[in-house]
Amino acid sequence: MNNPRQLSGQNLAAALRASRARTWALVDDLSDAQWLPSQQRGVNPIAWELAHLAWFAEFWILRGPHGRDARGFAHAALPPQFIGPDTIFDSAQFAHGQRWVEKMPSRAQLRDMMANQLEACIASIPNEENFHNSKERDEAHYFHRLALFHEDMHGEAFCWLRAALAYPAPAHLTIPTVAVNKPISVLGGTFGFGFKSKDEGFAFDNELPSFSATVSDFEIDSAPVSARQFAQFVDAGGYGNANFWPSQAGEWRAQYGLNHPQRWRRNSSGEWEMRWFDRWVALADAMPVIHVNAFEAQAYCLWAKRRLPSAREWEFAASSCAEFQWGRSVWEWTTDAFDGYPGFEPGPYREYSQPWFGNHRELRGGAFATDARMHDVRYRNFFEPHRNDVFTGFRTVAL
Ligand SMILES: [Fe+2]
């Protein structure tokens, strides 16, 4: 695969088309009723989300130069040609609740609008011969690449939606597997984190600036915790032991009164099953635990006398240990609150990272529903610690 951060020309056009084809494949088999379920947290109406991702690409790729309006929202010099208005399709401006009330374009209308938007965006991909160096090339491709990754992220969000609403799994999506876990002893050292100045291609604002830091020796799991390992914690009464649920975790546990992960149940023989989209499946040996939040991950660690890795430990191990297996399974919780690297400056799409500093938790890796393009050891995902509707798991580190 071409380096996804450095896509240009025909390869970038092909990636934009592939991402759009995936977007449609994730929603087009659903009925009109499934497109508009009753309102719930963490779920957007499908028509709004489709229009939003196409609006986003048009806004950033075709409508510049950009600035900020008097209210602080992103502003584009040119008016929308395909999808607007900005007040409805900019997620920063249009609250979640409103998305359920506003009348949205029909499926057929969306198909037309989005096809026209995509072709115009592809037609505007810069000509390869225009650049003297990689910096110029990267600057000229910034918004095409940003829009591509943004659409990939919404593709994953459509998968969460289908899982949350117990719709059938998208075609070709299978239950992930993880290898048998073998602890890895990592020798510490000084390492450059984030997107380095010698790295070429697209960087998310939160990967910049790169910095150097020292990591001590540590021992880390080679693979995410399996569902069967997690079941041992559940069966040991881990959800009922207040020692494993300090402060915020305890509040979450009390609110939901769970004795096991929310998407688990026991079958008639007393064995654990996990809900995988619209069906229940028995826990299998190689299955990672999925849909656990940061509190559940921490509780397991307290029970197992282990801890979660820091984001730095994760990146260091993923970058330097061949045995470290990651990606295509689950997003992995870390101990870190999501925050900017020292000297952080927001990118043009200022709403991507900065509003979530401090109140979200950092995750690393990549899930079975995450497009391969998004997998990168430098990539920092972030969710609120209580989220268990997303494709999250974790691995542990020795105390
Ligand atoms: Fe978005």
mmCIF file of C-alpha atoms and ligand atoms in Angstrom:
data_model
loop_
_atom_site.group_PDB
_atom_site.id
_atom_site.type_symbol
_atom_site.label_atom_id
_atom_site.label_comp_id
_atom_site.label_asym_id
_atom_site.label_seq_id
_atom_site.Cartn_x
_atom_site.Cartn_y
_atom_site.Cartn_z
ATOM 1 C CA MET A 1 0.000 0.000 0.000
ATOM 2 C CA ASN A 2 1.204 3.521 -0.697
ATOM 3 C CA ASN A 3 1.940 5.461 2.474
ATOM 4 C CA PRO A 4 -1.589 6.733 3.279
ATOM 5 C CA ARG A 5 -0.225 9.996 4.692
ATOM 6 C CA GLN A 6 1.525 10.762 1.390
ATOM 7 C CA LEU A 7 -1.233 10.021 -1.120
ATOM 8 C CA SER A 8 -1.311 12.247 -4.175
ATOM 9 C CA GLY A 9 -2.421 12.200 -7.812
ATOM 10 C CA GLN A 10 -4.157 9.063 -9.056
ATOM 11 C CA ASN A 11 -3.577 7.217 -5.778
ATOM 12 C CA LEU A 12 -5.285 9.965 -3.812
ATOM 13 C CA ALA A 13 -8.200 9.974 -6.282
ATOM 14 C CA ALA A 14 -8.508 6.199 -5.930
ATOM 15 C CA ALA A 15 -8.451 6.459 -2.123
ATOM 16 C CA LEU A 16 -11.154 9.150 -2.117
ATOM 17 C CA ARG A 17 -13.326 6.948 -4.356
ATOM 18 C CA ALA A 18 -12.658 3.870 -2.221
ATOM 19 C CA SER A 19 -13.530 5.743 0.964
ATOM 20 C CA ARG A 20 -16.788 6.983 -0.599
ATOM 21 C CA ALA A 21 -17.663 3.504 -1.880
ATOM 22 C CA ARG A 22 -17.133 2.179 1.641
ATOM 23 C CA THR A 23 -19.280 4.974 3.076
ATOM 24 C CA TRP A 24 -22.192 3.950 0.872
ATOM 25 C CA ALA A 25 -21.625 0.233 1.411
ATOM 26 C CA LEU A 26 -21.967 0.827 5.164
ATOM 27 C CA VAL A 27 -25.419 2.409 4.933
ATOM 28 C CA ASP A 28 -27.071 1.586 1.634
ATOM 29 C CA ASP A 29 -28.383 -1.879 2.573
ATOM 30 C CA LEU A 30 -30.352 -0.345 5.456
ATOM 31 C CA SER A 31 -34.061 0.447 5.155
ATOM 32 C CA ASP A 32 -35.457 3.970 5.382
ATOM 33 C CA ALA A 33 -36.661 3.178 8.907
ATOM 34 C CA GLN A 34 -33.158 2.022 9.848
ATOM 35 C CA TRP A 35 -31.821 5.295 8.465
ATOM 36 C CA LEU A 36 -33.836 7.216 11.006
ATOM 37 C CA PRO A 37 -33.983 5.306 14.288
ATOM 38 C CA SER A 38 -35.262 7.030 17.406
ATOM 39 C CA GLN A 39 -32.839 9.612 18.738
ATOM 40 C CA GLN A 40 -30.081 8.325 20.986
ATOM 41 C CA ARG A 41 -26.742 9.365 22.361
ATOM 42 C CA GLY A 42 -23.686 8.667 20.244
ATOM 43 C CA VAL A 43 -25.773 8.147 17.099
ATOM 44 C CA ASN A 44 -26.381 10.630 14.261
ATOM 45 C CA PRO A 45 -29.172 10.380 11.691
ATOM 46 C CA ILE A 46 -27.512 8.661 8.720
ATOM 47 C CA ALA A 47 -28.619 11.288 6.177
ATOM 48 C CA TRP A 48 -27.130 14.077 8.309
ATOM 49 C CA GLU A 49 -23.850 12.220 8.740
ATOM 50 C CA LEU A 50 -23.549 11.530 4.995
ATOM 51 C CA ALA A 51 -24.277 15.132 4.080
ATOM 52 C CA HIS A 52 -21.880 16.318 6.806
ATOM 53 C CA LEU A 53 -18.899 14.311 5.569
ATOM 54 C CA ALA A 54 -19.466 15.462 1.976
ATOM 55 C CA TRP A 55 -20.001 19.054 3.170
ATOM 56 C CA PHE A 56 -16.724 18.831 5.102
ATOM 57 C CA ALA A 57 -14.767 17.773 1.997
ATOM 58 C CA GLU A 58 -16.295 20.522 -0.133
ATOM 59 C CA PHE A 59 -15.843 23.178 2.571
ATOM 60 C CA TRP A 60 -12.139 22.511 3.107
ATOM 61 C CA ILE A 61 -11.054 21.390 -0.373
ATOM 62 C CA LEU A 62 -13.035 23.702 -2.650
ATOM 63 C CA ARG A 63 -14.157 26.757 -0.717
ATOM 64 C CA GLY A 64 -10.987 28.318 0.699
ATOM 65 C CA PRO A 65 -9.306 30.447 1.787
ATOM 66 C CA HIS A 66 -10.661 29.908 5.275
ATOM 67 C CA GLY A 67 -10.928 32.052 8.347
ATOM 68 C CA ARG A 68 -13.128 32.351 11.413
ATOM 69 C CA ASP A 69 -16.430 34.186 11.654
ATOM 70 C CA ALA A 70 -17.439 36.497 14.511
ATOM 71 C CA ARG A 71 -18.794 33.528 16.508
ATOM 72 C CA GLY A 72 -15.504 31.634 16.123
ATOM 73 C CA PHE A 73 -16.796 29.088 13.620
ATOM 74 C CA ALA A 74 -14.807 28.096 10.540
ATOM 75 C CA HIS A 75 -15.619 30.321 7.595
ATOM 76 C CA ALA A 76 -14.945 29.697 3.898
ATOM 77 C CA ALA A 77 -14.510 32.439 1.307
ATOM 78 C CA LEU A 78 -16.682 30.690 -1.295
ATOM 79 C CA PRO A 79 -20.337 29.678 -0.866
ATOM 80 C CA PRO A 80 -21.364 25.999 -0.982
ATOM 81 C CA GLN A 81 -21.955 24.641 -4.474
ATOM 82 C CA PHE A 82 -23.033 21.093 -3.613
ATOM 83 C CA ILE A 83 -23.858 20.764 0.083
ATOM 84 C CA GLY A 84 -24.936 23.454 2.527
ATOM 85 C CA PRO A 85 -25.698 25.504 4.458
ATOM 86 C CA ASP A 86 -22.738 25.515 6.814
ATOM 87 C CA THR A 87 -25.032 26.197 9.775
ATOM 88 C CA ILE A 88 -26.547 22.707 9.381
ATOM 89 C CA PHE A 89 -23.673 20.562 8.188
ATOM 90 C CA ASP A 90 -20.807 21.941 10.277
ATOM 91 C CA SER A 91 -20.830 19.638 13.311
ATOM 92 C CA ALA A 92 -19.409 22.445 15.457
ATOM 93 C CA GLN A 93 -22.401 24.678 14.674
ATOM 94 C CA PHE A 94 -25.246 22.185 14.595
ATOM 95 C CA ALA A 95 -26.013 20.477 17.903
ATOM 96 C CA HIS A 96 -26.727 16.747 18.110
ATOM 97 C CA GLY A 97 -30.356 17.263 19.053
ATOM 98 C CA GLN A 98 -31.027 19.504 16.066
ATOM 99 C CA ARG A 99 -29.748 16.833 13.682
ATOM 100 C CA TRP A 100 -32.852 14.765 14.449
ATOM 101 C CA VAL A 101 -35.301 17.588 13.831
ATOM 102 C CA GLU A 102 -34.068 19.177 10.628
ATOM 103 C CA LYS A 103 -35.442 17.729 7.383
ATOM 104 C CA MET A 104 -32.596 16.012 5.538
ATOM 105 C CA PRO A 105 -32.094 15.321 1.807
ATOM 106 C CA SER A 106 -33.462 11.995 0.547
ATOM 107 C CA ARG A 107 -31.210 9.080 -0.248
ATOM 108 C CA ALA A 108 -31.487 9.792 -3.996
ATOM 109 C CA GLN A 109 -30.729 13.489 -3.478
ATOM 110 C CA LEU A 110 -27.727 12.627 -1.337
ATOM 111 C CA ARG A 111 -26.445 10.247 -3.968
ATOM 112 C CA ASP A 112 -26.469 13.029 -6.586
ATOM 113 C CA MET A 113 -25.128 15.797 -4.341
ATOM 114 C CA MET A 114 -22.352 13.639 -2.969
ATOM 115 C CA ALA A 115 -21.334 12.258 -6.377
ATOM 116 C CA ASN A 116 -21.016 15.806 -7.730
ATOM 117 C CA GLN A 117 -19.072 16.935 -4.664
ATOM 118 C CA LEU A 118 -16.689 13.973 -4.920
ATOM 119 C CA GLU A 119 -15.974 14.505 -8.626
ATOM 120 C CA ALA A 120 -15.282 18.217 -8.075
ATOM 121 C CA CYS A 121 -12.950 17.434 -5.175
ATOM 122 C CA ILE A 122 -11.096 14.813 -7.218
ATOM 123 C CA ALA A 123 -10.816 17.194 -10.183
ATOM 124 C CA SER A 124 -9.084 19.680 -7.872
ATOM 125 C CA ILE A 125 -6.298 17.292 -6.793
ATOM 126 C CA PRO A 126 -3.079 19.225 -7.451
ATOM 127 C CA ASN A 127 -0.939 18.370 -10.429
ATOM 128 C CA GLU A 128 2.185 16.444 -9.379
ATOM 129 C CA GLU A 129 4.485 18.620 -11.464
ATOM 130 C CA ASN A 130 3.722 21.756 -9.486
ATOM 131 C CA PHE A 131 5.982 21.046 -6.537
ATOM 132 C CA HIS A 132 9.646 21.575 -5.862
ATOM 133 C CA ASN A 133 9.794 19.741 -2.542
ATOM 134 C CA SER A 134 7.777 17.574 -0.181
ATOM 135 C CA LYS A 135 6.773 20.495 2.044
ATOM 136 C CA GLU A 136 5.070 22.275 -0.865
ATOM 137 C CA ARG A 137 3.456 19.011 -1.947
ATOM 138 C CA ASP A 138 2.163 18.307 1.577
ATOM 139 C CA GLU A 139 0.746 21.800 1.980
ATOM 140 C CA ALA A 140 -1.071 21.601 -1.357
ATOM 141 C CA HIS A 141 -2.613 18.211 -0.497
ATOM 142 C CA TYR A 142 -3.492 19.006 3.114
ATOM 143 C CA PHE A 143 -7.247 19.375 2.754
ATOM 144 C CA HIS A 144 -7.730 16.469 0.336
ATOM 145 C CA ARG A 145 -5.966 14.185 2.772
ATOM 146 C CA LEU A 146 -7.804 15.652 5.772
ATOM 147 C CA ALA A 147 -11.154 15.059 4.039
ATOM 148 C CA LEU A 148 -10.144 11.501 3.175
ATOM 149 C CA PHE A 149 -9.258 10.621 6.771
ATOM 150 C CA HIS A 150 -12.347 12.425 8.039
ATOM 151 C CA GLU A 151 -14.543 10.275 5.791
ATOM 152 C CA ASP A 152 -12.696 7.142 6.969
ATOM 153 C CA MET A 153 -13.474 8.134 10.567
ATOM 154 C CA HIS A 154 -17.149 8.553 9.747
ATOM 155 C CA GLY A 155 -17.053 5.116 8.091
ATOM 156 C CA GLU A 156 -16.022 3.679 11.429
ATOM 157 C CA ALA A 157 -18.755 5.728 13.125
ATOM 158 C CA PHE A 158 -21.337 4.108 10.812
ATOM 159 C CA CYS A 159 -20.046 0.760 12.077
ATOM 160 C CA TRP A 160 -20.540 1.864 15.729
ATOM 161 C CA LEU A 161 -24.028 2.976 14.830
ATOM 162 C CA ARG A 162 -24.868 -0.398 13.277
ATOM 163 C CA ALA A 163 -23.463 -2.195 16.324
ATOM 164 C CA ALA A 164 -25.238 0.088 18.816
ATOM 165 C CA LEU A 165 -28.591 -0.306 17.061
ATOM 166 C CA ALA A 166 -28.158 -4.106 16.631
ATOM 167 C CA TYR A 167 -28.309 -3.832 12.857
ATOM 168 C CA PRO A 168 -26.590 -6.586 10.831
ATOM 169 C CA ALA A 169 -22.810 -6.314 10.617
ATOM 170 C CA PRO A 170 -21.592 -4.625 7.431
ATOM 171 C CA ALA A 171 -20.528 -7.086 4.739
ATOM 172 C CA HIS A 172 -16.899 -8.242 5.028
ATOM 173 C CA LEU A 173 -16.606 -7.214 8.676
ATOM 174 C CA THR A 174 -15.620 -10.186 10.803
ATOM 175 C CA ILE A 175 -15.013 -10.618 14.509
ATOM 176 C CA PRO A 176 -11.368 -9.682 15.148
ATOM 177 C CA THR A 177 -8.821 -12.059 16.594
ATOM 178 C CA VAL A 178 -5.741 -11.510 18.713
ATOM 179 C CA ALA A 179 -2.705 -13.771 19.087
ATOM 180 C CA VAL A 180 -1.875 -15.502 22.360
ATOM 181 C CA ASN A 181 -0.435 -12.847 24.604
ATOM 182 C CA LYS A 182 3.263 -13.062 25.434
ATOM 183 C CA PRO A 183 4.753 -10.400 27.685
ATOM 184 C CA ILE A 184 7.413 -8.280 25.992
ATOM 185 C CA SER A 185 10.261 -6.785 28.004
ATOM 186 C CA VAL A 186 10.943 -3.369 26.547
ATOM 187 C CA LEU A 187 14.248 -1.702 27.262
ATOM 188 C CA GLY A 188 13.639 1.948 27.875
ATOM 189 C CA GLY A 189 15.371 4.761 26.097
ATOM 190 C CA THR A 190 14.995 8.166 24.570
ATOM 191 C CA PHE A 191 12.634 8.290 21.655
ATOM 192 C CA GLY A 192 11.073 10.824 19.309
ATOM 193 C CA PHE A 193 7.279 10.860 19.640
ATOM 194 C CA GLY A 194 4.689 12.173 17.225
ATOM 195 C CA PHE A 195 5.136 13.280 13.638
ATOM 196 C CA LYS A 196 8.826 14.029 13.197
ATOM 197 C CA SER A 197 10.184 16.874 11.144
ATOM 198 C CA LYS A 198 11.814 14.381 8.765
ATOM 199 C CA ASP A 199 8.456 12.561 8.285
ATOM 200 C CA GLU A 200 6.725 13.459 5.042
ATOM 201 C CA GLY A 201 3.016 13.667 4.351
ATOM 202 C CA PHE A 202 -0.076 14.594 6.290
ATOM 203 C CA ALA A 203 0.019 15.046 10.059
ATOM 204 C CA PHE A 204 -2.942 15.600 12.360
ATOM 205 C CA ASP A 205 -2.469 18.682 14.506
ATOM 206 C CA ASN A 206 -2.347 16.575 17.672
ATOM 207 C CA GLU A 207 0.680 14.625 16.354
ATOM 208 C CA LEU A 208 2.694 17.852 16.242
ATOM 209 C CA PRO A 209 5.180 19.023 17.263
ATOM 210 C CA SER A 210 7.324 15.933 17.683
ATOM 211 C CA PHE A 211 9.204 15.762 20.955
ATOM 212 C CA SER A 212 11.840 13.624 22.539
ATOM 213 C CA ALA A 213 11.257 11.866 25.851
ATOM 214 C CA THR A 214 12.744 9.065 27.891
ATOM 215 C CA VAL A 215 10.796 5.947 28.735
ATOM 216 C CA SER A 216 11.880 3.582 31.541
ATOM 217 C CA ASP A 217 12.039 -0.193 31.094
ATOM 218 C CA PHE A 218 8.623 -1.853 31.146
ATOM 219 C CA GLU A 219 6.951 -5.161 30.400
ATOM 220 C CA ILE A 220 3.901 -4.973 28.134
ATOM 221 C CA ASP A 221 1.427 -7.477 26.662
ATOM 222 C CA SER A 222 2.153 -8.398 23.052
ATOM 223 C CA ALA A 223 -1.584 -8.333 22.254
ATOM 224 C CA PRO A 224 -4.814 -6.836 23.572
ATOM 225 C CA VAL A 225 -6.572 -8.582 26.474
ATOM 226 C CA SER A 226 -8.831 -11.374 25.253
ATOM 227 C CA ALA A 227 -12.515 -11.709 26.058
ATOM 228 C CA ARG A 228 -11.791 -14.936 27.959
ATOM 229 C CA GLN A 229 -9.163 -13.191 30.104
ATOM 230 C CA PHE A 230 -11.691 -10.476 30.838
ATOM 231 C CA ALA A 231 -14.310 -13.131 31.709
ATOM 232 C CA GLN A 232 -12.035 -14.359 34.522
ATOM 233 C CA PHE A 233 -12.249 -10.904 36.075
ATOM 234 C CA VAL A 234 -16.026 -10.853 35.641
ATOM 235 C CA ASP A 235 -16.400 -14.358 37.096
ATOM 236 C CA ALA A 236 -14.242 -13.387 40.069
ATOM 237 C CA GLY A 237 -16.878 -10.772 40.933
ATOM 238 C CA GLY A 238 -14.713 -7.924 39.733
ATOM 239 C CA TYR A 239 -17.661 -5.669 38.918
ATOM 240 C CA GLY A 240 -18.914 -5.934 42.497
ATOM 241 C CA ASN A 241 -15.649 -5.090 44.260
ATOM 242 C CA ALA A 242 -15.515 -1.365 45.019
ATOM 243 C CA ASN A 243 -11.702 -1.522 45.333
ATOM 244 C CA PHE A 244 -11.448 -1.833 41.577
ATOM 245 C CA TRP A 245 -13.718 1.152 40.857
ATOM 246 C CA PRO A 246 -12.225 4.302 42.367
ATOM 247 C CA SER A 247 -13.843 7.757 42.072
ATOM 248 C CA GLN A 248 -15.264 8.434 38.564
ATOM 249 C CA ALA A 249 -15.222 4.715 37.747
ATOM 250 C CA GLY A 250 -17.335 4.034 40.819
ATOM 251 C CA GLU A 251 -19.842 6.695 39.791
ATOM 252 C CA TRP A 252 -20.151 5.131 36.344
ATOM 253 C CA ARG A 253 -20.564 1.638 37.821
ATOM 254 C CA ALA A 254 -23.239 2.848 40.241
ATOM 255 C CA GLN A 255 -25.117 4.624 37.469
ATOM 256 C CA TYR A 256 -25.377 1.533 35.274
ATOM 257 C CA GLY A 257 -25.345 -1.195 37.925
ATOM 258 C CA LEU A 258 -23.537 -3.609 35.639
ATOM 259 C CA ASN A 259 -22.054 -6.944 36.697
ATOM 260 C CA HIS A 260 -20.410 -7.564 33.327
ATOM 261 C CA PRO A 261 -19.729 -5.681 30.081
ATOM 262 C CA GLN A 262 -22.899 -4.115 28.752
ATOM 263 C CA ARG A 263 -22.935 -6.207 25.563
ATOM 264 C CA TRP A 264 -22.414 -9.544 27.343
ATOM 265 C CA ARG A 265 -24.965 -12.063 28.585
ATOM 266 C CA ARG A 266 -24.936 -15.637 29.801
ATOM 267 C CA ASN A 267 -26.503 -18.271 27.541
ATOM 268 C CA SER A 268 -28.728 -21.064 28.867
ATOM 269 C CA SER A 269 -25.649 -23.136 29.794
ATOM 270 C CA GLY A 270 -24.225 -20.235 31.782
ATOM 271 C CA GLU A 271 -21.524 -19.372 29.288
ATOM 272 C CA TRP A 272 -20.744 -15.810 28.293
ATOM 273 C CA GLU A 273 -21.851 -14.470 24.958
ATOM 274 C CA MET A 274 -21.091 -11.128 23.373
ATOM 275 C CA ARG A 275 -23.439 -9.197 21.135
ATOM 276 C CA TRP A 276 -21.852 -8.772 17.716
ATOM 277 C CA PHE A 277 -24.148 -6.391 15.808
ATOM 278 C CA ASP A 278 -27.481 -8.275 15.450
ATOM 279 C CA ARG A 279 -26.435 -11.624 16.928
ATOM 280 C CA TRP A 280 -25.027 -13.196 20.038
ATOM 281 C CA VAL A 281 -21.797 -15.141 19.772
ATOM 282 C CA ALA A 282 -19.953 -17.332 22.286
ATOM 283 C CA LEU A 283 -16.632 -15.948 23.494
ATOM 284 C CA ALA A 284 -13.850 -17.560 21.468
ATOM 285 C CA ASP A 285 -10.221 -18.024 22.514
ATOM 286 C CA ALA A 286 -8.742 -15.499 20.119
ATOM 287 C CA MET A 287 -11.391 -12.808 20.540
ATOM 288 C CA PRO A 288 -10.267 -9.527 22.139
ATOM 289 C CA VAL A 289 -12.559 -7.972 24.706
ATOM 290 C CA ILE A 290 -14.502 -5.255 22.846
ATOM 291 C CA HIS A 291 -16.849 -2.492 24.026
ATOM 292 C CA VAL A 292 -15.238 -1.952 27.414
ATOM 293 C CA ASN A 293 -14.698 1.589 28.603
ATOM 294 C CA ALA A 294 -11.675 3.093 30.349
ATOM 295 C CA PHE A 295 -13.182 2.387 33.784
ATOM 296 C CA GLU A 296 -13.665 -1.303 32.985
ATOM 297 C CA ALA A 297 -10.145 -1.515 31.560
ATOM 298 C CA GLN A 298 -8.725 0.044 34.748
ATOM 299 C CA ALA A 299 -10.807 -2.209 36.974
ATOM 300 C CA TYR A 300 -9.461 -5.281 35.186
ATOM 301 C CA CYS A 301 -5.925 -3.983 35.649
ATOM 302 C CA LEU A 302 -6.442 -3.420 39.388
ATOM 303 C CA TRP A 303 -7.789 -6.962 39.740
ATOM 304 C CA ALA A 304 -4.961 -8.454 37.642
ATOM 305 C CA LYS A 305 -2.342 -6.381 39.531
ATOM 306 C CA ARG A 306 -1.330 -4.789 36.241
ATOM 307 C CA ARG A 307 -1.795 -1.299 34.781
ATOM 308 C CA LEU A 308 -2.670 0.330 31.462
ATOM 309 C CA PRO A 309 0.211 1.567 29.316
ATOM 310 C CA SER A 310 0.887 5.257 28.875
ATOM 311 C CA ALA A 311 0.477 6.528 25.322
ATOM 312 C CA ARG A 312 4.251 6.999 25.182
ATOM 313 C CA GLU A 313 4.897 3.404 26.242
ATOM 314 C CA TRP A 314 2.416 2.223 23.633
ATOM 315 C CA GLU A 315 4.022 4.242 20.823
ATOM 316 C CA PHE A 316 7.528 3.272 21.908
ATOM 317 C CA ALA A 317 6.703 -0.457 21.999
ATOM 318 C CA ALA A 318 4.714 -0.351 18.741
ATOM 319 C CA SER A 319 7.589 1.437 17.000
ATOM 320 C CA SER A 320 10.425 -0.678 18.327
ATOM 321 C CA CYS A 321 9.168 -4.244 19.039
ATOM 322 C CA ALA A 322 8.426 -6.634 16.190
ATOM 323 C CA GLU A 323 6.439 -8.881 18.569
ATOM 324 C CA PHE A 324 4.052 -6.064 19.504
ATOM 325 C CA GLN A 325 0.769 -6.834 17.731
ATOM 326 C CA TRP A 326 -1.656 -4.029 17.175
ATOM 327 C CA GLY A 327 -4.355 -2.781 14.820
ATOM 328 C CA ARG A 328 -7.278 -4.403 13.007
ATOM 329 C CA SER A 329 -8.645 -5.490 16.378
ATOM 330 C CA VAL A 330 -9.565 -2.849 18.982
ATOM 331 C CA TRP A 331 -8.677 0.704 19.975
ATOM 332 C CA GLU A 332 -6.605 0.479 23.128
ATOM 333 C CA TRP A 333 -7.164 2.645 26.191
ATOM 334 C CA THR A 334 -4.112 4.303 27.715
ATOM 335 C CA THR A 335 -3.632 6.037 31.077
ATOM 336 C CA ASP A 336 -3.305 9.454 29.441
ATOM 337 C CA ALA A 337 -5.817 12.229 29.354
ATOM 338 C CA PHE A 338 -5.900 13.427 25.735
ATOM 339 C CA ASP A 339 -3.874 16.632 25.522
ATOM 340 C CA GLY A 340 -1.710 18.643 23.135
ATOM 341 C CA TYR A 341 1.988 17.903 22.809
ATOM 342 C CA PRO A 342 4.240 20.669 24.193
ATOM 343 C CA GLY A 343 3.980 23.585 21.760
ATOM 344 C CA PHE A 344 0.690 22.366 20.221
ATOM 345 C CA GLU A 345 -0.947 24.633 17.657
ATOM 346 C CA PRO A 346 -4.393 23.875 16.286
ATOM 347 C CA GLY A 347 -4.664 23.062 12.577
ATOM 348 C CA PRO A 348 -7.067 24.887 10.238
ATOM 349 C CA TYR A 349 -9.810 22.445 11.330
ATOM 350 C CA ARG A 350 -9.469 23.718 14.866
ATOM 351 C CA GLU A 351 -12.348 21.623 16.193
ATOM 352 C CA TYR A 352 -10.556 18.337 15.549
ATOM 353 C CA SER A 353 -8.436 18.058 18.704
ATOM 354 C CA GLN A 354 -8.333 21.084 20.975
ATOM 355 C CA PRO A 355 -11.943 21.119 22.245
ATOM 356 C CA TRP A 356 -11.428 17.591 23.614
ATOM 357 C CA PHE A 357 -8.183 18.170 25.512
ATOM 358 C CA GLY A 358 -8.495 17.180 29.156
ATOM 359 C CA ASN A 359 -11.988 15.655 29.026
ATOM 360 C CA HIS A 360 -11.197 12.728 26.720
ATOM 361 C CA ARG A 361 -8.876 9.768 27.176
ATOM 362 C CA GLU A 362 -6.193 8.856 24.655
ATOM 363 C CA LEU A 363 -6.356 5.552 22.769
ATOM 364 C CA ARG A 364 -3.901 3.972 20.377
ATOM 365 C CA GLY A 365 -3.976 1.237 17.761
ATOM 366 C CA GLY A 366 -6.897 0.671 15.448
ATOM 367 C CA ALA A 367 -10.060 -1.405 15.340
ATOM 368 C CA PHE A 368 -11.439 -4.043 12.973
ATOM 369 C CA ALA A 369 -13.731 -1.339 11.582
ATOM 370 C CA THR A 370 -10.943 1.224 11.171
ATOM 371 C CA ASP A 371 -9.789 1.598 7.590
ATOM 372 C CA ALA A 372 -6.221 0.381 7.002
ATOM 373 C CA ARG A 373 -5.332 3.934 5.907
ATOM 374 C CA MET A 374 -5.903 5.184 9.447
ATOM 375 C CA HIS A 375 -3.503 2.723 11.068
ATOM 376 C CA ASP A 376 -0.353 4.565 12.143
ATOM 377 C CA VAL A 377 1.783 4.249 15.294
ATOM 378 C CA ARG A 378 1.658 8.027 15.679
ATOM 379 C CA TYR A 379 -2.119 8.281 15.449
ATOM 380 C CA ARG A 380 -3.921 9.397 18.600
ATOM 381 C CA ASN A 381 -7.554 8.533 19.027
ATOM 382 C CA PHE A 382 -9.617 9.928 21.897
ATOM 383 C CA PHE A 383 -12.926 9.118 23.538
ATOM 384 C CA GLU A 384 -14.628 10.066 26.769
ATOM 385 C CA PRO A 385 -13.680 7.427 29.345
ATOM 386 C CA HIS A 386 -17.249 6.134 29.771
ATOM 387 C CA ARG A 387 -17.720 5.279 26.074
ATOM 388 C CA ASN A 388 -18.341 1.565 25.603
ATOM 389 C CA ASP A 389 -20.299 1.772 22.355
ATOM 390 C CA VAL A 390 -17.088 2.182 20.349
ATOM 391 C CA PHE A 391 -14.650 -0.581 19.409
ATOM 392 C CA THR A 392 -12.433 -0.344 22.432
ATOM 393 C CA GLY A 393 -10.275 -2.796 24.370
ATOM 394 C CA PHE A 394 -6.880 -2.551 26.029
ATOM 395 C CA ARG A 395 -3.609 -4.269 26.882
ATOM 396 C CA THR A 396 -1.756 -4.264 30.183
ATOM 397 C CA VAL A 397 1.668 -3.478 31.598
ATOM 398 C CA ALA A 398 3.412 -5.094 34.593
ATOM 399 C CA LEU A 399 3.468 -3.031 37.792
HETATM 400 FE FE FE B 1 -17.137 14.957 11.126
#
